[in-house]
mmCIF file of C-alpha atoms and ligand atoms in Angstrom:
data_model
loop_
_atom_site.group_PDB
_atom_site.id
_atom_site.type_symbol
_atom_site.label_atom_id
_atom_site.label_comp_id
_atom_site.label_asym_id
_atom_site.label_seq_id
_atom_site.Cartn_x
_atom_site.Cartn_y
_atom_site.Cartn_z
ATOM 1 C CA MET O 1 12.116 1.968 -16.898
ATOM 2 C CA ASN O 2 12.844 -1.256 -15.034
ATOM 3 C CA LEU O 3 9.408 -1.974 -13.317
ATOM 4 C CA THR O 4 8.536 -5.289 -11.598
ATOM 5 C CA ASP O 5 5.040 -6.575 -11.603
ATOM 6 C CA ILE O 6 4.463 -8.221 -8.336
ATOM 7 C CA GLY O 7 0.849 -9.505 -8.999
ATOM 8 C CA ALA O 8 0.001 -10.724 -12.344
ATOM 9 C CA ASN O 9 -2.737 -13.659 -12.927
ATOM 10 C CA LEU O 10 -1.287 -14.821 -16.132
ATOM 11 C CA THR O 11 -2.791 -18.157 -15.955
ATOM 12 C CA HIS O 12 -5.983 -16.845 -16.553
ATOM 13 C CA SER O 13 -7.969 -18.222 -19.547
ATOM 14 C CA SER O 14 -7.870 -14.825 -21.095
ATOM 15 C CA PHE O 15 -3.957 -15.239 -21.766
ATOM 16 C CA HIS O 16 -4.195 -18.510 -22.856
ATOM 17 C CA ASP O 17 -3.853 -17.555 -26.900
ATOM 18 C CA ASP O 18 -1.319 -14.587 -26.717
ATOM 19 C CA LEU O 19 1.087 -14.982 -23.617
ATOM 20 C CA ASP O 20 4.274 -14.652 -25.356
ATOM 21 C CA ALA O 21 3.070 -11.385 -27.220
ATOM 22 C CA VAL O 22 1.861 -10.242 -23.491
ATOM 23 C CA LEU O 23 5.500 -10.843 -22.293
ATOM 24 C CA GLU O 24 7.258 -9.009 -25.107
ATOM 25 C CA ARG O 25 5.150 -5.750 -24.987
ATOM 26 C CA ALA O 26 5.790 -5.750 -20.969
ATOM 27 C CA ALA O 27 9.352 -6.178 -21.671
ATOM 28 C CA ALA O 28 9.311 -3.664 -24.278
ATOM 29 C CA ALA O 29 7.498 -1.199 -21.994
ATOM 30 C CA GLY O 30 10.141 -1.890 -19.203
ATOM 31 C CA VAL O 31 8.580 -4.551 -17.311
ATOM 32 C CA PRO O 32 10.690 -7.642 -17.183
ATOM 33 C CA ASN O 33 10.256 -8.999 -14.097
ATOM 34 C CA ILE O 34 6.712 -10.310 -13.476
ATOM 35 C CA ILE O 35 5.591 -12.641 -10.353
ATOM 36 C CA VAL O 36 2.859 -14.965 -11.643
ATOM 37 C CA THR O 37 -0.012 -15.150 -9.000
ATOM 38 C CA GLY O 38 -1.200 -18.557 -7.734
ATOM 39 C CA THR O 39 -4.839 -18.930 -6.610
ATOM 40 C CA THR O 40 -5.451 -22.665 -6.347
ATOM 41 C CA VAL O 41 -2.912 -25.745 -6.062
ATOM 42 C CA LEU O 42 -3.634 -26.440 -9.802
ATOM 43 C CA GLU O 43 -3.117 -22.729 -10.912
ATOM 44 C CA SER O 44 -0.096 -22.413 -8.903
ATOM 45 C CA GLU O 45 1.159 -25.427 -10.785
ATOM 46 C CA MET O 46 0.388 -23.317 -13.995
ATOM 47 C CA ALA O 47 2.161 -20.302 -12.509
ATOM 48 C CA ARG O 48 5.261 -22.432 -11.802
ATOM 49 C CA ASP O 49 5.088 -23.752 -15.603
ATOM 50 C CA ILE O 50 4.934 -20.541 -16.931
ATOM 51 C CA ALA O 51 7.440 -19.008 -14.897
ATOM 52 C CA GLU O 52 10.077 -21.600 -15.538
ATOM 53 C CA ARG O 53 9.152 -21.232 -19.256
ATOM 54 C CA CYS O 54 9.110 -17.841 -19.421
ATOM 55 C CA GLY O 55 12.066 -16.933 -17.362
ATOM 56 C CA LEU O 56 9.480 -15.409 -14.557
ATOM 57 C CA HIS O 57 8.933 -15.940 -10.927
ATOM 58 C CA ALA O 58 5.575 -17.158 -9.250
ATOM 59 C CA THR O 59 4.088 -17.860 -5.823
ATOM 60 C CA ALA O 60 1.752 -20.959 -4.822
ATOM 61 C CA GLY O 61 -1.276 -20.422 -2.730
ATOM 62 C CA VAL O 62 -4.974 -20.729 -2.569
ATOM 63 C CA HIS O 63 -7.358 -17.833 -2.723
ATOM 64 C CA PRO O 64 -9.835 -17.417 -0.084
ATOM 65 C CA HIS O 65 -12.618 -17.754 -2.811
ATOM 66 C CA HIS O 66 -11.247 -20.931 -3.238
ATOM 67 C CA ALA O 67 -10.987 -21.873 0.396
ATOM 68 C CA ARG O 68 -13.799 -24.172 0.336
ATOM 69 C CA ASP O 69 -12.217 -26.621 -2.050
ATOM 70 C CA CYS O 70 -9.259 -26.885 0.355
ATOM 71 C CA GLY O 71 -8.396 -30.518 1.851
ATOM 72 C CA PRO O 72 -5.432 -32.804 3.506
ATOM 73 C CA GLN O 73 -3.702 -32.576 0.285
ATOM 74 C CA THR O 74 -3.436 -28.735 -0.195
ATOM 75 C CA ILE O 75 -0.689 -27.886 2.247
ATOM 76 C CA PRO O 76 1.499 -30.863 1.549
ATOM 77 C CA ALA O 77 1.046 -29.702 -2.202
ATOM 78 C CA LEU O 78 1.856 -26.242 -1.698
ATOM 79 C CA ARG O 79 4.965 -27.324 0.287
ATOM 80 C CA SER O 80 6.448 -29.267 -2.330
ATOM 81 C CA LEU O 81 5.734 -26.199 -4.954
ATOM 82 C CA ALA O 82 7.321 -23.838 -2.628
ATOM 83 C CA ALA O 83 10.417 -25.957 -3.091
ATOM 84 C CA HIS O 84 10.371 -24.938 -6.550
ATOM 85 C CA PRO O 85 13.404 -22.346 -7.401
ATOM 86 C CA ARG O 86 10.884 -20.176 -9.432
ATOM 87 C CA ILE O 87 8.137 -19.901 -6.317
ATOM 88 C CA VAL O 88 9.221 -17.037 -4.446
ATOM 89 C CA ALA O 89 6.096 -16.595 -2.153
ATOM 90 C CA ILE O 90 3.161 -18.449 -0.383
ATOM 91 C CA GLY O 91 -0.036 -16.905 -1.517
ATOM 92 C CA GLU O 92 -2.139 -15.430 -2.818
ATOM 93 C CA CYS O 93 -3.766 -15.964 0.678
ATOM 94 C CA GLY O 94 -6.109 -14.122 3.019
ATOM 95 C CA LEU O 95 -9.449 -13.281 3.693
ATOM 96 C CA ASP O 96 -12.316 -11.798 1.195
ATOM 97 C CA PHE O 97 -15.595 -10.880 3.042
ATOM 98 C CA ASN O 98 -16.562 -8.906 0.008
ATOM 99 C CA ARG O 99 -17.878 -12.098 -2.075
ATOM 100 C CA ASN O 100 -18.010 -14.521 0.289
ATOM 101 C CA TYR O 101 -17.489 -17.572 -2.088
ATOM 102 C CA SER O 102 -16.305 -19.464 0.594
ATOM 103 C CA PRO O 103 -17.762 -19.735 4.230
ATOM 104 C CA HIS O 104 -15.697 -17.480 6.715
ATOM 105 C CA PRO O 105 -14.890 -20.504 8.702
ATOM 106 C CA ASP O 106 -12.708 -22.093 5.973
ATOM 107 C CA GLN O 107 -11.213 -18.946 4.856
ATOM 108 C CA GLU O 108 -9.777 -18.176 8.038
ATOM 109 C CA ARG O 109 -8.719 -21.975 8.719
ATOM 110 C CA TRP O 110 -7.001 -22.209 5.524
ATOM 111 C CA PHE O 111 -5.712 -18.844 5.548
ATOM 112 C CA VAL O 112 -3.872 -19.478 8.962
ATOM 113 C CA ALA O 113 -2.599 -23.116 7.386
ATOM 114 C CA GLN O 114 -0.673 -20.844 4.630
ATOM 115 C CA LEU O 115 0.464 -18.308 7.157
ATOM 116 C CA GLU O 116 2.015 -21.358 9.257
ATOM 117 C CA LEU O 117 3.260 -22.690 6.158
ATOM 118 C CA GLY O 118 5.344 -19.308 4.721
ATOM 119 C CA LEU O 119 6.541 -18.852 8.446
ATOM 120 C CA SER O 120 7.816 -22.415 8.634
ATOM 121 C CA LEU O 121 9.453 -22.120 5.196
ATOM 122 C CA ASP O 122 10.994 -18.714 5.978
ATOM 123 C CA LYS O 123 9.209 -17.895 2.594
ATOM 124 C CA PRO O 124 7.474 -14.361 1.971
ATOM 125 C CA LEU O 125 3.593 -14.009 2.059
ATOM 126 C CA PHE O 126 1.347 -12.756 -0.749
ATOM 127 C CA LEU O 127 -1.600 -11.667 1.144
ATOM 128 C CA HIS O 128 -5.272 -10.624 -0.366
ATOM 129 C CA SER O 129 -7.615 -9.070 2.196
ATOM 130 C CA ARG O 130 -11.070 -7.200 0.663
ATOM 131 C CA ASP O 131 -13.381 -5.953 3.547
ATOM 132 C CA ALA O 132 -12.041 -8.221 6.142
ATOM 133 C CA HIS O 133 -10.301 -5.789 8.293
ATOM 134 C CA PRO O 134 -9.908 -6.069 11.295
ATOM 135 C CA ARG O 135 -10.180 -9.727 11.666
ATOM 136 C CA PHE O 136 -7.241 -9.958 9.008
ATOM 137 C CA TYR O 137 -4.817 -7.614 10.870
ATOM 138 C CA GLU O 138 -5.873 -9.757 14.202
ATOM 139 C CA ILE O 139 -4.767 -13.047 12.473
ATOM 140 C CA LEU O 140 -1.936 -11.636 11.090
ATOM 141 C CA LYS O 141 -0.512 -10.015 14.528
ATOM 142 C CA HIS O 142 -1.535 -12.989 16.566
ATOM 143 C CA HIS O 143 0.750 -15.005 14.148
ATOM 144 C CA ARG O 144 3.648 -12.264 14.079
ATOM 145 C CA VAL O 145 3.654 -12.370 10.585
ATOM 146 C CA LYS O 146 6.136 -9.891 9.175
ATOM 147 C CA ARG O 147 7.728 -10.491 5.947
ATOM 148 C CA ALA O 148 4.103 -10.163 4.121
ATOM 149 C CA VAL O 149 2.675 -7.940 1.389
ATOM 150 C CA ALA O 150 -0.502 -6.750 1.477
ATOM 151 C CA HIS O 151 -1.389 -7.066 -2.319
ATOM 152 C CA CYS O 152 -4.140 -4.664 -4.102
ATOM 153 C CA PHE O 153 -4.442 -2.465 -1.468
ATOM 154 C CA THR O 154 -7.288 -0.720 -1.503
ATOM 155 C CA GLY O 155 -8.305 0.343 1.999
ATOM 156 C CA GLU O 156 -8.619 3.205 4.037
ATOM 157 C CA ARG O 157 -6.107 5.210 6.345
ATOM 158 C CA ASP O 158 -6.691 3.082 9.620
ATOM 159 C CA GLU O 159 -6.447 -0.456 7.385
ATOM 160 C CA LEU O 160 -3.182 1.104 6.151
ATOM 161 C CA ARG O 161 -1.502 2.134 9.522
ATOM 162 C CA ALA O 162 -2.161 -1.194 11.106
ATOM 163 C CA TYR O 163 -0.483 -2.730 8.179
ATOM 164 C CA LEU O 164 2.467 -0.694 8.415
ATOM 165 C CA GLU O 165 2.602 -0.979 12.101
ATOM 166 C CA LEU O 166 2.756 -4.875 11.502
ATOM 167 C CA ASP O 167 5.751 -4.052 8.970
ATOM 168 C CA LEU O 168 4.000 -5.164 6.050
ATOM 169 C CA HIS O 169 4.675 -4.001 2.459
ATOM 170 C CA ILE O 170 1.798 -2.757 0.428
ATOM 171 C CA GLY O 171 1.031 -3.511 -3.266
ATOM 172 C CA ILE O 172 -0.630 -0.706 -5.189
ATOM 173 C CA THR O 173 -2.261 -1.657 -8.371
ATOM 174 C CA GLY O 174 -4.415 0.530 -10.922
ATOM 175 C CA TRP O 175 -6.926 0.960 -8.302
ATOM 176 C CA ILE O 176 -5.212 4.235 -7.688
ATOM 177 C CA CYS O 177 -6.163 5.369 -11.254
ATOM 178 C CA ASP O 178 -9.724 5.112 -10.676
ATOM 179 C CA GLU O 179 -10.873 8.670 -10.134
ATOM 180 C CA ARG O 180 -14.141 7.204 -8.226
ATOM 181 C CA ARG O 181 -13.150 4.608 -6.119
ATOM 182 C CA GLY O 182 -9.274 5.239 -5.902
ATOM 183 C CA ARG O 183 -8.922 8.838 -5.091
ATOM 184 C CA HIS O 184 -7.861 8.376 -1.387
ATOM 185 C CA LEU O 185 -5.030 6.387 -2.517
ATOM 186 C CA LEU O 186 -3.316 9.417 -3.781
ATOM 187 C CA GLU O 187 -2.987 10.619 -0.426
ATOM 188 C CA LEU O 188 -2.278 7.521 1.376
ATOM 189 C CA VAL O 189 0.295 6.606 -0.894
ATOM 190 C CA ARG O 190 2.576 9.062 0.760
ATOM 191 C CA GLU O 191 2.318 7.587 3.988
ATOM 192 C CA ILE O 192 3.953 4.118 2.805
ATOM 193 C CA PRO O 193 7.478 3.944 3.650
ATOM 194 C CA ARG O 194 9.855 4.322 0.278
ATOM 195 C CA GLU O 195 11.123 0.770 1.108
ATOM 196 C CA ARG O 196 7.915 -0.789 1.590
ATOM 197 C CA LEU O 197 6.147 0.180 -1.700
ATOM 198 C CA LEU O 198 5.295 -2.509 -4.412
ATOM 199 C CA LEU O 199 3.663 -2.091 -7.661
ATOM 200 C CA GLU O 200 1.460 -4.526 -9.568
ATOM 201 C CA THR O 201 -1.056 -4.763 -12.190
ATOM 202 C CA ASP O 202 -3.357 -7.759 -10.808
ATOM 203 C CA SER O 203 -3.857 -8.641 -15.043
ATOM 204 C CA PRO O 204 -6.079 -9.340 -16.163
ATOM 205 C CA TYR O 205 -8.357 -7.522 -13.547
ATOM 206 C CA LEU O 206 -8.301 -3.842 -12.316
ATOM 207 C CA THR O 207 -7.537 -2.221 -15.685
ATOM 208 C CA PRO O 208 -6.764 1.527 -15.075
ATOM 209 C CA ARG O 209 -9.922 3.294 -15.619
ATOM 210 C CA ASP O 210 -8.046 6.341 -17.189
ATOM 211 C CA LEU O 211 -6.108 4.024 -19.972
ATOM 212 C CA ASP O 212 -7.242 6.016 -23.172
ATOM 213 C CA PRO O 213 -8.082 3.958 -25.333
ATOM 214 C CA GLN O 214 -9.068 1.037 -23.251
ATOM 215 C CA PRO O 215 -7.621 -2.198 -24.454
ATOM 216 C CA LYS O 216 -9.826 -5.039 -26.029
ATOM 217 C CA ALA O 217 -12.100 -6.447 -23.930
ATOM 218 C CA ARG O 218 -10.805 -4.135 -20.846
ATOM 219 C CA ARG O 219 -7.854 -6.775 -20.156
ATOM 220 C CA ASN O 220 -5.245 -5.727 -17.979
ATOM 221 C CA GLU O 221 -1.644 -6.960 -18.752
ATOM 222 C CA PRO O 222 1.669 -6.254 -17.193
ATOM 223 C CA ALA O 223 2.546 -3.582 -19.927
ATOM 224 C CA PHE O 224 0.307 -1.327 -18.339
ATOM 225 C CA LEU O 225 2.405 -1.431 -15.129
ATOM 226 C CA PRO O 226 4.302 2.003 -16.338
ATOM 227 C CA HIS O 227 0.989 3.974 -16.654
ATOM 228 C CA ILE O 228 0.220 2.609 -12.769
ATOM 229 C CA ALA O 229 4.000 3.670 -11.843
ATOM 230 C CA ARG O 230 3.443 7.421 -13.501
ATOM 231 C CA THR O 231 0.251 8.004 -11.440
ATOM 232 C CA VAL O 232 1.820 6.811 -8.256
ATOM 233 C CA ALA O 233 5.043 9.012 -8.937
ATOM 234 C CA ARG O 234 2.849 11.897 -9.697
ATOM 235 C CA ALA O 235 1.252 11.525 -6.213
ATOM 236 C CA LEU O 236 4.597 11.434 -4.564
ATOM 237 C CA GLY O 237 6.191 14.184 -6.445
ATOM 238 C CA ARG O 238 8.863 12.126 -8.005
ATOM 239 C CA PRO O 239 10.253 10.903 -10.999
ATOM 240 C CA VAL O 240 8.744 7.871 -12.300
ATOM 241 C CA GLU O 241 12.359 6.552 -13.439
ATOM 242 C CA GLU O 242 13.366 6.979 -9.588
ATOM 243 C CA LEU O 243 10.383 5.345 -8.297
ATOM 244 C CA ALA O 244 10.525 2.281 -10.946
ATOM 245 C CA ALA O 245 14.143 1.608 -9.791
ATOM 246 C CA GLU O 246 13.191 2.101 -6.081
ATOM 247 C CA THR O 247 10.346 -0.021 -6.438
ATOM 248 C CA THR O 248 11.942 -3.097 -8.302
ATOM 249 C CA ARG O 249 14.846 -3.119 -5.618
ATOM 250 C CA ASN O 250 12.199 -3.681 -2.777
ATOM 251 C CA ALA O 251 10.626 -6.382 -4.958
ATOM 252 C CA CYS O 252 14.171 -8.174 -5.413
ATOM 253 C CA ARG O 253 14.997 -7.626 -1.822
ATOM 254 C CA PHE O 254 11.422 -8.724 -0.562
ATOM 255 C CA PHE O 255 10.911 -11.908 -2.760
ATOM 256 C CA GLY O 256 14.714 -12.879 -2.735
ATOM 257 C CA LEU O 257 15.017 -12.093 -6.436
ATOM 258 C CA HIS O 258 18.385 -11.297 -8.305
ATOM 259 C CA GLU O 259 18.758 -7.761 -8.743
ATOM 260 C CA PRO O 260 17.838 -7.455 -12.629
ATOM 261 C CA GLY O 261 21.018 -6.695 -14.839
ATOM 262 C CA PRO O 262 20.839 -3.746 -17.576
ATOM 263 C CA ALA O 263 18.145 -3.985 -19.995
ATOM 264 C CA PRO O 264 18.874 -5.582 -23.139
ATOM 265 C CA SER O 265 18.955 -2.221 -25.266
ATOM 266 C CA ALA O 266 21.537 -1.216 -22.982
ATOM 267 C CA GLN O 267 23.537 -4.291 -23.346
ATOM 268 C CA ARG O 268 23.238 -3.771 -27.089
ATOM 269 C CA SER O 269 24.737 -0.168 -26.752
ATOM 270 C CA LEU O 270 27.396 -1.654 -24.420
ATOM 271 C CA ALA O 271 28.578 -3.904 -26.985
ATOM 272 C CA ALA O 272 28.151 -1.503 -29.861
HETATM 273 ZN ZN1 LIG L 301 -6.207 -10.772 -4.562
#
């Protein structure tokens, strides 16, 4: 399997002590490609450093939770981060009216500022929306955003259709494995055009609830992406290997990554 995890928060403190082991397990599980999510300017710098050191990619942005901490230096800092070859998207940015850690006017202001930055740099956008539909949709439509992924999509049918109408890509996480909250996604995922489906773990959050046994401290990690991919493949009635290759192709095209080469084991067998 050759999967791409388009959203992993590897700068999170729960990964500080064993990141190399986490990445080894991911590669062994068939997840060699990971995009490290940036959620503040500082975390985006850390994400860039991890991407550079470990041969991964990263995003640069400020999560709506942290909108209240943004200031005149934020956009220039993100712009200079975006010039780095391993930074492949602006975000995560968006609106979160679920937790409301930042006031709505701050969230909207810095969401729009990051949209404009992404559009001016011709970079894809990595978008977060929680309980913010339809305001989120109105802002995207107004700014004619197209090259963007609605990361960790957990919404209902009307929300999905609105994003698809805008040409957005859709990121599916282990939320789909949750028999209480994610059941509706098993059906909705069939409405996503094949070329716009992306997979992600959102590690260390959203550990698939049906993983058995549950990992230590319930920490999610990219090595669990095949589990999510199998659930999505079952919902679509398609072979998981095919879905893996297709969603990786989608990720490469969307983020402008190079198509991954053969897995190391395949290279070894070719050489033998
Ligand atoms: Zn998010």
